[in-house]
mmCIF file of C-alpha atoms in Angstrom:
data_model
loop_
_atom_site.group_PDB
_atom_site.id
_atom_site.type_symbol
_atom_site.label_atom_id
_atom_site.label_comp_id
_atom_site.label_asym_id
_atom_site.label_seq_id
_atom_site.Cartn_x
_atom_site.Cartn_y
_atom_site.Cartn_z
ATOM 1 C CA MET A 1 77.653 132.479 54.151
ATOM 2 C CA GLN A 2 77.489 136.224 54.080
ATOM 3 C CA TYR A 3 74.455 136.173 56.362
ATOM 4 C CA GLU A 4 76.343 134.024 58.851
ATOM 5 C CA GLU A 5 79.287 136.396 58.776
ATOM 6 C CA ILE A 6 77.026 139.352 59.414
ATOM 7 C CA VAL A 7 75.125 137.556 62.185
ATOM 8 C CA ALA A 8 78.445 136.647 63.777
ATOM 9 C CA LEU A 9 79.180 140.355 63.969
ATOM 10 C CA LEU A 10 75.838 141.271 65.498
ATOM 11 C CA PRO A 11 76.917 140.966 69.179
ATOM 12 C CA ASP A 12 79.800 143.338 68.551
ATOM 13 C CA PHE A 13 77.493 145.523 66.476
ATOM 14 C CA LEU A 14 75.188 145.874 69.465
ATOM 15 C CA ASP A 15 78.153 146.662 71.694
ATOM 16 C CA ASP A 16 79.484 149.148 69.147
ATOM 17 C CA LYS A 17 82.788 147.369 69.002
ATOM 18 C CA LEU A 18 83.090 147.144 65.234
ATOM 19 C CA SER A 19 85.133 149.402 63.027
ATOM 20 C CA GLN A 20 83.352 152.241 61.296
ATOM 21 C CA ARG A 21 83.338 150.342 58.013
ATOM 22 C CA GLN A 22 82.026 147.115 59.546
ATOM 23 C CA GLN A 23 79.428 148.996 61.541
ATOM 24 C CA GLN A 24 78.169 150.643 58.360
ATOM 25 C CA TRP A 25 78.208 147.355 56.473
ATOM 26 C CA VAL A 26 76.159 145.573 59.126
ATOM 27 C CA SER A 27 73.785 148.502 59.396
ATOM 28 C CA ASP A 28 73.195 148.550 55.646
ATOM 29 C CA SER A 29 72.698 144.790 55.639
ATOM 30 C CA LEU A 30 70.111 145.054 58.393
ATOM 31 C CA ASP A 31 68.228 147.713 56.468
ATOM 32 C CA SER A 32 67.996 145.497 53.456
ATOM 33 C CA SER A 33 67.305 142.121 55.086
ATOM 34 C CA GLU A 34 64.291 141.081 57.088
ATOM 35 C CA GLU A 35 66.073 137.859 58.026
ATOM 36 C CA LEU A 36 68.953 139.721 59.594
ATOM 37 C CA ARG A 37 66.568 141.944 61.509
ATOM 38 C CA SER A 38 64.903 138.821 62.887
ATOM 39 C CA ALA A 39 68.260 137.471 63.970
ATOM 40 C CA LEU A 40 69.053 140.751 65.657
ATOM 41 C CA ALA A 41 65.706 140.696 67.452
ATOM 42 C CA SER A 42 66.388 137.158 68.696
ATOM 43 C CA LEU A 43 69.786 138.244 69.861
ATOM 44 C CA LYS A 44 68.288 141.145 71.765
ATOM 45 C CA ASP A 45 65.723 138.856 73.372
ATOM 46 C CA LEU A 46 68.433 136.465 74.467
ATOM 47 C CA ARG A 47 70.602 139.225 75.805
ATOM 48 C CA ALA A 48 67.748 140.774 77.676
ATOM 49 C CA ALA A 49 66.902 137.439 79.222
ATOM 50 C CA HIS A 50 70.507 136.805 80.118
ATOM 51 C CA ASN A 51 70.982 140.223 81.653
ATOM 52 C CA GLN A 52 68.176 139.388 84.046
ATOM 53 C CA TRP A 53 69.647 136.032 84.916
ATOM 54 C CA ASN A 54 70.286 135.677 88.621
ATOM 55 C CA ASP A 55 73.008 133.257 89.426
ATOM 56 C CA GLU A 56 71.490 130.450 91.429
ATOM 57 C CA ASP A 57 73.157 129.147 94.545
ATOM 58 C CA VAL A 58 74.848 125.808 94.318
ATOM 59 C CA PRO A 59 72.973 123.124 96.243
ATOM 60 C CA GLN A 60 74.834 121.523 99.113
ATOM 61 C CA TRP A 61 77.260 118.881 97.952
ATOM 62 C CA HIS A 62 80.305 117.080 99.214
ATOM 63 C CA ARG A 63 83.199 118.933 97.735
ATOM 64 C CA THR A 64 85.834 116.553 98.992
ATOM 65 C CA ALA A 65 84.075 113.212 98.540
ATOM 66 C CA PHE A 66 86.495 112.347 95.765
ATOM 67 C CA ALA A 67 89.378 114.465 96.970
ATOM 68 C CA VAL A 68 89.542 113.353 100.526
ATOM 69 C CA ARG A 69 92.805 111.791 101.530
ATOM 70 C CA PRO A 70 92.844 108.506 103.364
ATOM 71 C CA LYS A 71 92.409 109.148 107.027
ATOM 72 C CA ALA A 72 95.514 109.030 109.091
ATOM 73 C CA ARG A 73 95.731 105.771 110.901
ATOM 74 C CA THR A 74 94.618 106.443 114.408
ATOM 75 C CA THR A 75 95.710 104.411 117.353
ATOM 76 C CA ASN A 76 93.020 102.006 118.353
ATOM 77 C CA TRP A 77 93.121 102.888 122.008
ATOM 78 C CA MET A 78 90.196 100.594 122.712
ATOM 79 C CA ASN A 79 92.504 97.645 122.098
ATOM 80 C CA TRP A 80 94.959 99.006 124.624
ATOM 81 C CA VAL A 81 92.191 99.594 127.128
ATOM 82 C CA SER A 82 90.938 96.038 126.789
ATOM 83 C CA LEU A 83 94.480 94.685 127.079
ATOM 84 C CA ALA A 84 95.132 96.777 130.182
ATOM 85 C CA THR A 85 91.857 95.634 131.688
ATOM 86 C CA SER A 86 92.692 91.999 131.041
ATOM 87 C CA MET A 87 96.144 92.394 132.576
ATOM 88 C CA ALA A 88 94.673 94.127 135.593
ATOM 89 C CA ALA A 89 92.155 91.320 136.040
ATOM 90 C CA ILE A 90 94.907 88.692 135.834
ATOM 91 C CA PHE A 91 96.976 90.671 138.313
ATOM 92 C CA LEU A 92 94.039 90.916 140.719
ATOM 93 C CA VAL A 93 93.414 87.183 140.531
ATOM 94 C CA MET A 94 97.049 86.139 140.837
ATOM 95 C CA PHE A 95 97.748 88.281 143.850
ATOM 96 C CA ARG A 96 94.331 87.812 145.344
ATOM 97 C CA ILE A 97 93.852 91.514 145.734
ATOM 98 C CA GLN A 98 90.876 92.486 147.819
ATOM 99 C CA VAL A 99 89.373 95.905 148.105
ATOM 100 C CA VAL A 100 87.408 96.163 151.297
ATOM 101 C CA SER A 101 85.282 99.093 152.347
ATOM 102 C CA ASN A 102 85.143 99.716 156.086
ATOM 103 C CA VAL A 103 84.720 102.598 158.471
ATOM 104 C CA ASP A 104 88.242 103.766 157.773
ATOM 105 C CA GLY A 105 87.591 103.925 154.079
ATOM 106 C CA TYR A 106 88.789 101.514 151.426
ATOM 107 C CA GLN A 107 91.404 98.927 152.252
ATOM 108 C CA VAL A 108 93.370 97.072 149.660
ATOM 109 C CA SER A 109 94.838 93.782 150.707
ATOM 110 C CA PHE A 110 96.875 91.229 148.824
ATOM 111 C CA GLY A 111 95.583 87.740 149.489
ATOM 112 C CA ASP A 112 93.177 86.835 152.215
ATOM 113 C CA GLN A 113 93.939 87.127 155.934
ATOM 114 C CA ILE A 114 94.628 83.406 156.384
ATOM 115 C CA ASN A 115 97.373 83.398 153.804
ATOM 116 C CA LYS A 116 99.108 86.520 155.017
ATOM 117 C CA VAL A 117 101.562 84.586 157.229
ATOM 118 C CA ALA A 118 102.195 82.078 154.507
ATOM 119 C CA PHE A 119 102.697 84.895 152.055
ATOM 120 C CA LYS A 120 105.194 86.546 154.438
ATOM 121 C CA LYS A 121 106.987 83.248 154.894
ATOM 122 C CA GLN A 122 107.117 82.721 151.169
ATOM 123 C CA ALA A 123 108.367 86.244 150.716
ATOM 124 C CA ASP A 124 111.089 85.706 153.359
ATOM 125 C CA ILE A 125 112.169 82.472 151.726
ATOM 126 C CA PHE A 126 112.206 84.144 148.391
ATOM 127 C CA LEU A 127 114.234 87.080 149.742
ATOM 128 C CA ASN A 128 116.704 84.765 151.540
ATOM 129 C CA ASN A 129 117.162 82.700 148.437
ATOM 130 C CA TRP A 130 117.585 85.799 146.434
ATOM 131 C CA GLN A 131 120.160 87.121 148.923
ATOM 132 C CA THR A 132 122.100 83.833 148.811
ATOM 133 C CA GLU A 133 122.027 83.836 145.079
ATOM 134 C CA GLN A 134 123.212 87.410 144.981
ATOM 135 C CA VAL A 135 126.088 86.731 147.428
ATOM 136 C CA SER A 136 127.124 83.670 145.490
ATOM 137 C CA TYR A 137 126.921 85.581 142.281
ATOM 138 C CA LEU A 138 128.997 88.449 143.657
ATOM 139 C CA GLU A 139 131.648 86.076 145.035
ATOM 140 C CA HIS A 140 131.832 84.330 141.759
ATOM 141 C CA ARG A 141 132.202 87.630 139.991
ATOM 142 C CA PHE A 142 134.964 88.723 142.410
ATOM 143 C CA LEU A 143 136.852 85.500 141.836
ATOM 144 C CA GLU A 144 136.566 85.898 138.129
ATOM 145 C CA PHE A 145 137.804 89.434 138.465
ATOM 146 C CA GLU A 146 140.772 88.402 140.612
ATOM 147 C CA ASN A 147 141.751 85.668 138.211
ATOM 148 C CA LEU A 148 141.560 88.046 135.351
ATOM 149 C CA GLN A 149 143.609 90.610 137.220
ATOM 150 C CA LEU A 150 146.246 87.976 138.061
ATOM 151 C CA GLN A 151 146.475 86.816 134.503
ATOM 152 C CA GLN A 152 146.880 90.365 133.321
ATOM 153 C CA ASN A 153 149.620 91.072 135.876
ATOM 154 C CA GLN A 154 151.489 87.937 134.901
ATOM 155 C CA GLN A 155 151.284 88.894 131.304
ATOM 156 C CA ILE A 156 152.618 92.380 132.072
ATOM 157 C CA LEU A 157 155.496 90.952 134.130
ATOM 158 C CA LYS A 158 156.404 88.450 131.448
ATOM 159 C CA THR A 159 156.407 91.106 128.803
ATOM 160 C CA THR A 160 158.533 93.426 130.951
ATOM 161 C CA LEU A 161 161.111 90.735 131.723
ATOM 162 C CA GLN A 162 161.353 89.743 128.124
ATOM 163 C CA TYR A 163 161.895 93.336 127.194
ATOM 164 C CA ASN A 164 164.607 93.774 129.824
ATOM 165 C CA GLN A 165 166.351 90.643 128.739
ATOM 166 C CA ASP A 166 166.350 91.698 125.149
ATOM 167 C CA GLN A 167 167.620 95.117 126.087
ATOM 168 C CA ARG A 168 170.429 93.755 128.242
ATOM 169 C CA HIS A 169 171.496 91.333 125.555
ATOM 170 C CA LYS A 170 171.671 94.162 123.133
ATOM 171 C CA ASP A 171 173.697 96.308 125.537
ATOM 172 C CA LEU A 172 176.234 93.506 126.166
ATOM 173 C CA ASN A 173 176.674 92.963 122.473
ATOM 174 C CA GLN A 174 177.345 96.654 122.028
ATOM 175 C CA LEU A 175 179.836 96.638 124.916
ATOM 176 C CA ALA A 176 181.725 93.622 123.565
ATOM 177 C CA SER A 177 181.841 95.115 120.144
ATOM 178 C CA TYR A 178 183.147 98.366 121.579
ATOM 179 C CA PHE A 179 185.789 96.527 123.633
ATOM 180 C CA VAL A 180 187.068 94.583 120.634
ATOM 181 C CA ASP A 181 187.209 97.697 118.500
ATOM 182 C CA GLN A 182 189.065 99.615 121.187
ATOM 183 C CA ARG A 183 191.520 96.788 121.726
ATOM 184 C CA THR A 184 192.244 96.574 118.040
ATOM 185 C CA GLN A 185 192.844 100.309 117.920
ATOM 186 C CA ASP A 186 195.171 100.108 120.963
ATOM 187 C CA ILE A 187 197.256 97.281 119.410
ATOM 188 C CA THR A 188 197.558 99.164 116.183
ATOM 189 C CA GLN A 189 198.619 102.293 118.043
ATOM 190 C CA SER A 190 201.200 100.348 120.149
ATOM 191 C CA GLN A 191 202.651 98.752 117.075
ATOM 192 C CA GLN A 192 203.085 102.159 115.504
ATOM 193 C CA GLN A 193 204.762 103.515 118.642
ATOM 194 C CA TYR A 194 207.097 100.462 118.827
ATOM 195 C CA ARG A 195 207.980 100.921 115.199
ATOM 196 C CA GLN A 196 208.780 104.601 115.748
ATOM 197 C CA LEU A 197 210.842 103.721 118.808
ATOM 198 C CA PHE A 198 212.669 101.049 116.852
ATOM 199 C CA ASP A 199 213.351 103.454 114.054
ATOM 200 C CA SER A 200 214.595 106.019 116.530
ATOM 201 C CA GLN A 201 216.849 103.493 118.260
ATOM 202 C CA THR A 202 218.213 102.377 114.933
ATOM 203 C CA GLU A 203 218.951 105.928 113.978
ATOM 204 C CA ASP A 204 220.594 106.599 117.334
ATOM 205 C CA ARG A 205 222.700 103.494 116.970
ATOM 206 C CA LYS A 206 223.779 104.536 113.529
ATOM 207 C CA SER A 207 224.728 107.955 114.869
ATOM 208 C CA ILE A 208 226.727 106.440 117.711
ATOM 209 C CA GLU A 209 228.449 104.096 115.311
ATOM 210 C CA THR A 210 229.265 106.989 113.070
ATOM 211 C CA LEU A 211 230.555 108.970 116.055
ATOM 212 C CA TYR A 212 232.554 106.061 117.239
ATOM 213 C CA ALA A 213 234.047 105.550 113.842
ATOM 214 C CA SER A 214 235.038 109.138 113.608
ATOM 215 C CA LEU A 215 236.639 108.998 117.043
ATOM 216 C CA GLU A 216 238.599 105.930 116.094
ATOM 217 C CA LYS A 217 239.980 107.686 113.189
ATOM 218 C CA MET B 1 97.208 135.472 103.823
ATOM 219 C CA LEU B 2 93.818 137.165 103.524
ATOM 220 C CA PHE B 3 93.317 136.299 99.880
ATOM 221 C CA ASP B 4 94.940 133.246 98.439
ATOM 222 C CA ASN B 5 95.329 133.346 94.703
ATOM 223 C CA ASP B 6 94.441 130.319 92.598
ATOM 224 C CA GLU B 7 98.022 129.137 92.189
ATOM 225 C CA ARG B 8 98.601 129.215 95.925
ATOM 226 C CA LEU B 9 95.417 127.300 96.611
ATOM 227 C CA ILE B 10 96.292 124.763 93.929
ATOM 228 C CA SER B 11 99.733 124.307 95.411
ATOM 229 C CA LYS B 12 98.267 123.743 98.850
ATOM 230 C CA ALA B 13 95.627 121.390 97.473
ATOM 231 C CA LEU B 14 98.362 119.385 95.772
ATOM 232 C CA ASP B 15 100.129 119.177 99.111
ATOM 233 C CA GLY B 16 96.985 117.621 100.512
ATOM 234 C CA SER B 17 95.223 120.619 102.007
ATOM 235 C CA GLU B 18 91.535 119.847 101.966
ATOM 236 C CA LYS B 19 90.743 123.367 103.115
ATOM 237 C CA ALA B 20 92.528 124.923 100.143
ATOM 238 C CA TRP B 21 90.733 122.600 97.762
ATOM 239 C CA VAL B 22 87.319 123.492 99.190
ATOM 240 C CA LYS B 23 88.174 127.178 98.968
ATOM 241 C CA LEU B 24 89.159 126.785 95.333
ATOM 242 C CA VAL B 25 85.980 124.863 94.519
ATOM 243 C CA LYS B 26 83.769 127.383 96.258
ATOM 244 C CA ARG B 27 85.394 130.166 94.289
ATOM 245 C CA TYR B 28 84.306 128.747 90.945
ATOM 246 C CA GLU B 29 81.484 126.297 91.561
ATOM 247 C CA LYS B 30 78.742 128.887 91.157
ATOM 248 C CA ARG B 31 79.897 129.866 87.694
ATOM 249 C CA ILE B 32 80.201 126.256 86.606
ATOM 250 C CA TYR B 33 76.871 125.360 88.167
ATOM 251 C CA ASN B 34 74.957 128.155 86.476
ATOM 252 C CA TYR B 35 76.611 127.358 83.173
ATOM 253 C CA SER B 36 75.590 123.724 83.562
ATOM 254 C CA LEU B 37 72.115 124.743 84.615
ATOM 255 C CA ARG B 38 71.616 126.799 81.485
ATOM 256 C CA MET B 39 72.923 123.908 79.410
ATOM 257 C CA THR B 40 70.741 121.236 80.990
ATOM 258 C CA GLY B 41 67.868 123.133 82.546
ATOM 259 C CA ALA B 42 67.785 120.791 85.524
ATOM 260 C CA THR B 43 69.338 121.218 88.931
ATOM 261 C CA ASP B 44 70.328 117.612 89.505
ATOM 262 C CA GLU B 45 71.922 117.295 86.095
ATOM 263 C CA ALA B 46 73.743 120.557 86.595
ATOM 264 C CA MET B 47 75.049 119.204 89.881
ATOM 265 C CA ASP B 48 76.137 115.990 88.175
ATOM 266 C CA ILE B 49 78.158 118.050 85.750
ATOM 267 C CA VAL B 50 79.622 120.210 88.516
ATOM 268 C CA GLN B 51 80.810 117.104 90.298
ATOM 269 C CA GLU B 52 82.221 115.617 87.120
ATOM 270 C CA VAL B 53 84.020 118.859 86.343
ATOM 271 C CA PHE B 54 85.649 119.187 89.729
ATOM 272 C CA LEU B 55 86.516 115.527 89.798
ATOM 273 C CA ALA B 56 88.278 115.985 86.469
ATOM 274 C CA VAL B 57 89.965 119.121 87.756
ATOM 275 C CA PHE B 58 91.144 117.332 90.878
ATOM 276 C CA ARG B 59 92.550 114.446 88.872
ATOM 277 C CA ASN B 60 94.277 116.744 86.403
ATOM 278 C CA LEU B 61 95.475 119.277 88.928
ATOM 279 C CA PRO B 62 99.052 117.918 88.903
ATOM 280 C CA ASN B 63 99.113 118.580 85.141
ATOM 281 C CA TYR B 64 98.014 122.183 85.519
ATOM 282 C CA ARG B 65 100.951 124.274 84.462
ATOM 283 C CA GLY B 66 100.154 127.155 86.761
ATOM 284 C CA ASP B 67 100.475 129.819 84.119
ATOM 285 C CA GLY B 68 97.848 131.998 85.733
ATOM 286 C CA VAL B 69 94.846 131.059 83.620
ATOM 287 C CA PHE B 70 93.163 128.640 85.950
ATOM 288 C CA PRO B 71 89.630 129.938 85.254
ATOM 289 C CA ALA B 72 90.129 129.418 81.513
ATOM 290 C CA TRP B 73 91.550 125.938 82.113
ATOM 291 C CA LEU B 74 88.676 125.127 84.430
ATOM 292 C CA PHE B 75 86.059 126.399 82.024
ATOM 293 C CA ARG B 76 87.586 124.418 79.189
ATOM 294 C CA ILE B 77 87.169 121.274 81.279
ATOM 295 C CA ALA B 78 83.621 122.336 82.189
ATOM 296 C CA SER B 79 82.738 122.906 78.556
ATOM 297 C CA ASN B 80 84.096 119.522 77.511
ATOM 298 C CA ARG B 81 82.469 117.699 80.395
ATOM 299 C CA CYS B 82 79.144 119.347 79.718
ATOM 300 C CA THR B 83 79.276 118.350 76.068
ATOM 301 C CA ASP B 84 80.278 114.806 76.983
ATOM 302 C CA TYR B 85 77.535 114.594 79.552
ATOM 303 C CA LEU B 86 74.828 115.707 77.169
ATOM 304 C CA ARG B 87 76.172 113.490 74.406
ATOM 305 C CA ARG B 88 76.249 110.548 76.788
ATOM 306 C CA LYS B 89 72.696 111.122 77.783
ATOM 307 C CA ASN B 90 71.920 111.262 74.088
ATOM 308 C CA THR B 91 68.808 113.182 74.885
ATOM 309 C CA ASN B 92 68.127 116.791 75.212
ATOM 310 C CA PRO B 93 66.085 117.299 78.339
ATOM 311 C CA LEU B 94 65.047 120.706 77.192
ATOM 312 C CA GLU B 95 64.004 119.749 73.718
ATOM 313 C CA ASN B 96 60.380 119.077 72.916
ATOM 314 C CA LYS B 97 59.292 121.398 75.623
ATOM 315 C CA SER B 98 57.528 123.952 73.577
ATOM 316 C CA LEU B 99 56.744 127.282 75.041
ATOM 317 C CA THR B 100 53.052 126.584 74.740
ATOM 318 C CA ASP B 101 52.778 123.367 76.705
ATOM 319 C CA THR B 102 55.601 123.444 79.197
ATOM 320 C CA ASP B 103 53.311 122.562 82.073
ATOM 321 C CA THR B 104 52.294 119.284 80.548
ATOM 322 C CA LEU B 105 55.684 118.222 79.288
ATOM 323 C CA ARG B 106 57.855 119.020 82.242
ATOM 324 C CA SER B 107 58.269 116.500 84.895
ATOM 325 C CA ASN B 108 56.893 117.231 88.304
ATOM 326 C CA LYS B 109 60.388 117.635 89.630
ATOM 327 C CA MET B 110 61.337 120.262 87.130
ATOM 328 C CA ALA B 111 58.048 122.021 87.751
ATOM 329 C CA ASP B 112 58.874 122.085 91.441
ATOM 330 C CA GLU B 113 62.244 123.539 90.639
ATOM 331 C CA ASP B 114 60.559 126.146 88.513
ATOM 332 C CA LEU B 115 58.429 127.250 91.400
ATOM 333 C CA HIS B 116 61.527 128.162 93.338
ATOM 334 C CA ARG B 117 63.216 129.737 90.370
ATOM 335 C CA SER B 118 63.002 133.399 89.622
ATOM 336 C CA GLN B 119 60.833 134.499 86.740
ATOM 337 C CA GLU B 120 63.878 135.927 84.951
ATOM 338 C CA ASN B 121 65.780 132.689 85.060
ATOM 339 C CA ARG B 122 62.718 130.814 83.939
ATOM 340 C CA GLU B 123 62.435 133.031 80.864
ATOM 341 C CA LEU B 124 66.010 132.388 79.785
ATOM 342 C CA LEU B 125 65.721 128.660 80.350
ATOM 343 C CA LYS B 126 62.582 128.635 78.255
ATOM 344 C CA LEU B 127 64.365 130.340 75.424
ATOM 345 C CA LEU B 128 67.335 128.004 75.649
ATOM 346 C CA SER B 129 65.104 124.978 75.883
ATOM 347 C CA ALA B 130 64.075 125.594 72.304
ATOM 348 C CA LEU B 131 67.612 124.974 71.116
ATOM 349 C CA SER B 132 69.542 121.816 70.512
ATOM 350 C CA THR B 133 72.586 121.079 72.657
ATOM 351 C CA GLU B 134 74.961 122.210 69.932
ATOM 352 C CA HIS B 135 73.138 125.457 69.338
ATOM 353 C CA ARG B 136 72.803 126.144 73.035
ATOM 354 C CA GLN B 137 76.507 125.581 73.540
ATOM 355 C CA VAL B 138 77.440 128.166 70.925
ATOM 356 C CA ILE B 139 74.925 130.668 72.310
ATOM 357 C CA GLU B 140 76.228 130.107 75.835
ATOM 358 C CA LEU B 141 79.853 130.544 74.905
ATOM 359 C CA LYS B 142 79.329 133.442 72.543
ATOM 360 C CA LEU B 143 76.755 135.502 74.377
ATOM 361 C CA PHE B 144 77.055 134.522 78.000
ATOM 362 C CA GLN B 145 80.737 133.733 78.273
ATOM 363 C CA ASN B 146 81.628 136.530 75.828
ATOM 364 C CA MET B 147 83.998 134.421 73.770
ATOM 365 C CA THR B 148 85.096 135.182 70.246
ATOM 366 C CA PHE B 149 84.445 132.570 67.578
ATOM 367 C CA ASP B 150 88.155 131.790 67.533
ATOM 368 C CA GLU B 151 88.034 131.116 71.269
ATOM 369 C CA ILE B 152 84.986 128.911 70.781
ATOM 370 C CA GLU B 153 87.018 126.991 68.211
ATOM 371 C CA GLY B 154 89.762 126.528 70.756
ATOM 372 C CA TYR B 155 87.365 125.439 73.495
ATOM 373 C CA THR B 156 85.108 123.114 71.577
ATOM 374 C CA GLY B 157 87.157 121.970 68.632
ATOM 375 C CA LEU B 158 84.499 123.300 66.282
ATOM 376 C CA SER B 159 85.765 125.410 63.426
ATOM 377 C CA ALA B 160 84.962 129.098 63.726
ATOM 378 C CA ASN B 161 82.817 128.897 60.588
ATOM 379 C CA THR B 162 80.771 126.011 61.988
ATOM 380 C CA ALA B 163 80.303 127.963 65.191
ATOM 381 C CA LYS B 164 79.072 130.966 63.212
ATOM 382 C CA THR B 165 76.674 128.776 61.263
ATOM 383 C CA ARG B 166 75.281 127.305 64.463
ATOM 384 C CA PHE B 167 75.009 130.728 66.000
ATOM 385 C CA TYR B 168 72.983 131.944 63.041
ATOM 386 C CA ALA B 169 70.812 128.824 63.029
ATOM 387 C CA ALA B 170 70.167 129.186 66.753
ATOM 388 C CA LEU B 171 68.965 132.766 66.360
ATOM 389 C CA GLN B 172 66.763 131.764 63.436
ATOM 390 C CA LYS B 173 65.202 128.948 65.415
ATOM 391 C CA LEU B 174 64.515 131.209 68.343
ATOM 392 C CA ARG B 175 62.847 133.751 66.093
ATOM 393 C CA ASN B 176 60.630 131.092 64.542
ATOM 394 C CA LEU B 177 59.595 129.761 67.919
ATOM 395 C CA VAL B 178 58.776 133.183 69.244
ATOM 396 C CA GLU B 179 56.753 134.076 66.201
ATOM 397 C CA VAL B 180 54.754 130.828 66.070
ATOM 398 C CA PRO B 181 52.524 131.487 69.095
ATOM 399 C CA TYR B 182 51.552 134.879 67.764
ATOM 400 C CA ALA B 183 50.970 133.484 64.264
ATOM 401 C CA VAL B 184 48.528 130.961 65.672
#
């Protein structure tokens, strides 16, 4: 085990990294052991070989083969192109579109020449029908609007009348109540005045009687 | 930024930046490749290991704690993967290729590789080829990666004493092999 310990120190011994005591110990051990000297020689050979090692370049390799993220889903524009092409073809067939090259250049026509009049007639019929439908629709909408407006006005009038009636009824009740209260107060006040007058008359009469009595005497 | 540090590149790679990942790989692949090359002696096997290492790194990147020791973390993975690879192969491609009859024992492919390899590199690979995988690993880590025996213990799981024993045995074996040709 001691050999192994010393051999383990040999790299640091070569680099002069050991303490003075360890350096001396290893040095003495080397002097006395052929085996250790052999180990040191091997170590030197290895180090010499390694010092001359030239790092080799890494061959080409795919560094992201395993790290690559799933590709973002791209729009398959080819599908859209094919759809657009199909729609355009259907459109061309339905409207009988013709592209004619003549001396004036290219001419695009819808339907053949024979059907132009018929197409115009059909278009007029369609437009007339559409106009009639639109007029009818608008009239219908106006009527609906008028009816709605009428209903709303009636509702407002009814509500207003009801409110006025309620208010008037309330006012009359207040007036009657006030009249009764006032009348009661007036009667009470008259009674008091009559009583005072009666008392005064009685007192006057007593005074007259007293005066009369004194005169008679 | 002109120079992205490892942590920044890792962060970007985790966010899905392929460019950052490639930059990180390129920064360290040469070291890992040459280490693997010395361990296996063959270019294609070294490349297999490089790919395994960076695959493992990529998978474990979210677990990297980012404490500024990415090279050490990377090399620990490389060391483990290299050992696993050689153990899995269960053969030592460099063994049985004595220094005296390398031309007859090496495959044509390896001979071709040798032609393109510098004389210096060839010498070291010859020396290492005399060692078993275990011995070569200790020599590589101790002498070429400049690790202490305690660090080797941490990297490989070997005890420091076992590493020292292997180191000693490796040097002895090398000495014997060097002396044999001259003895004959």
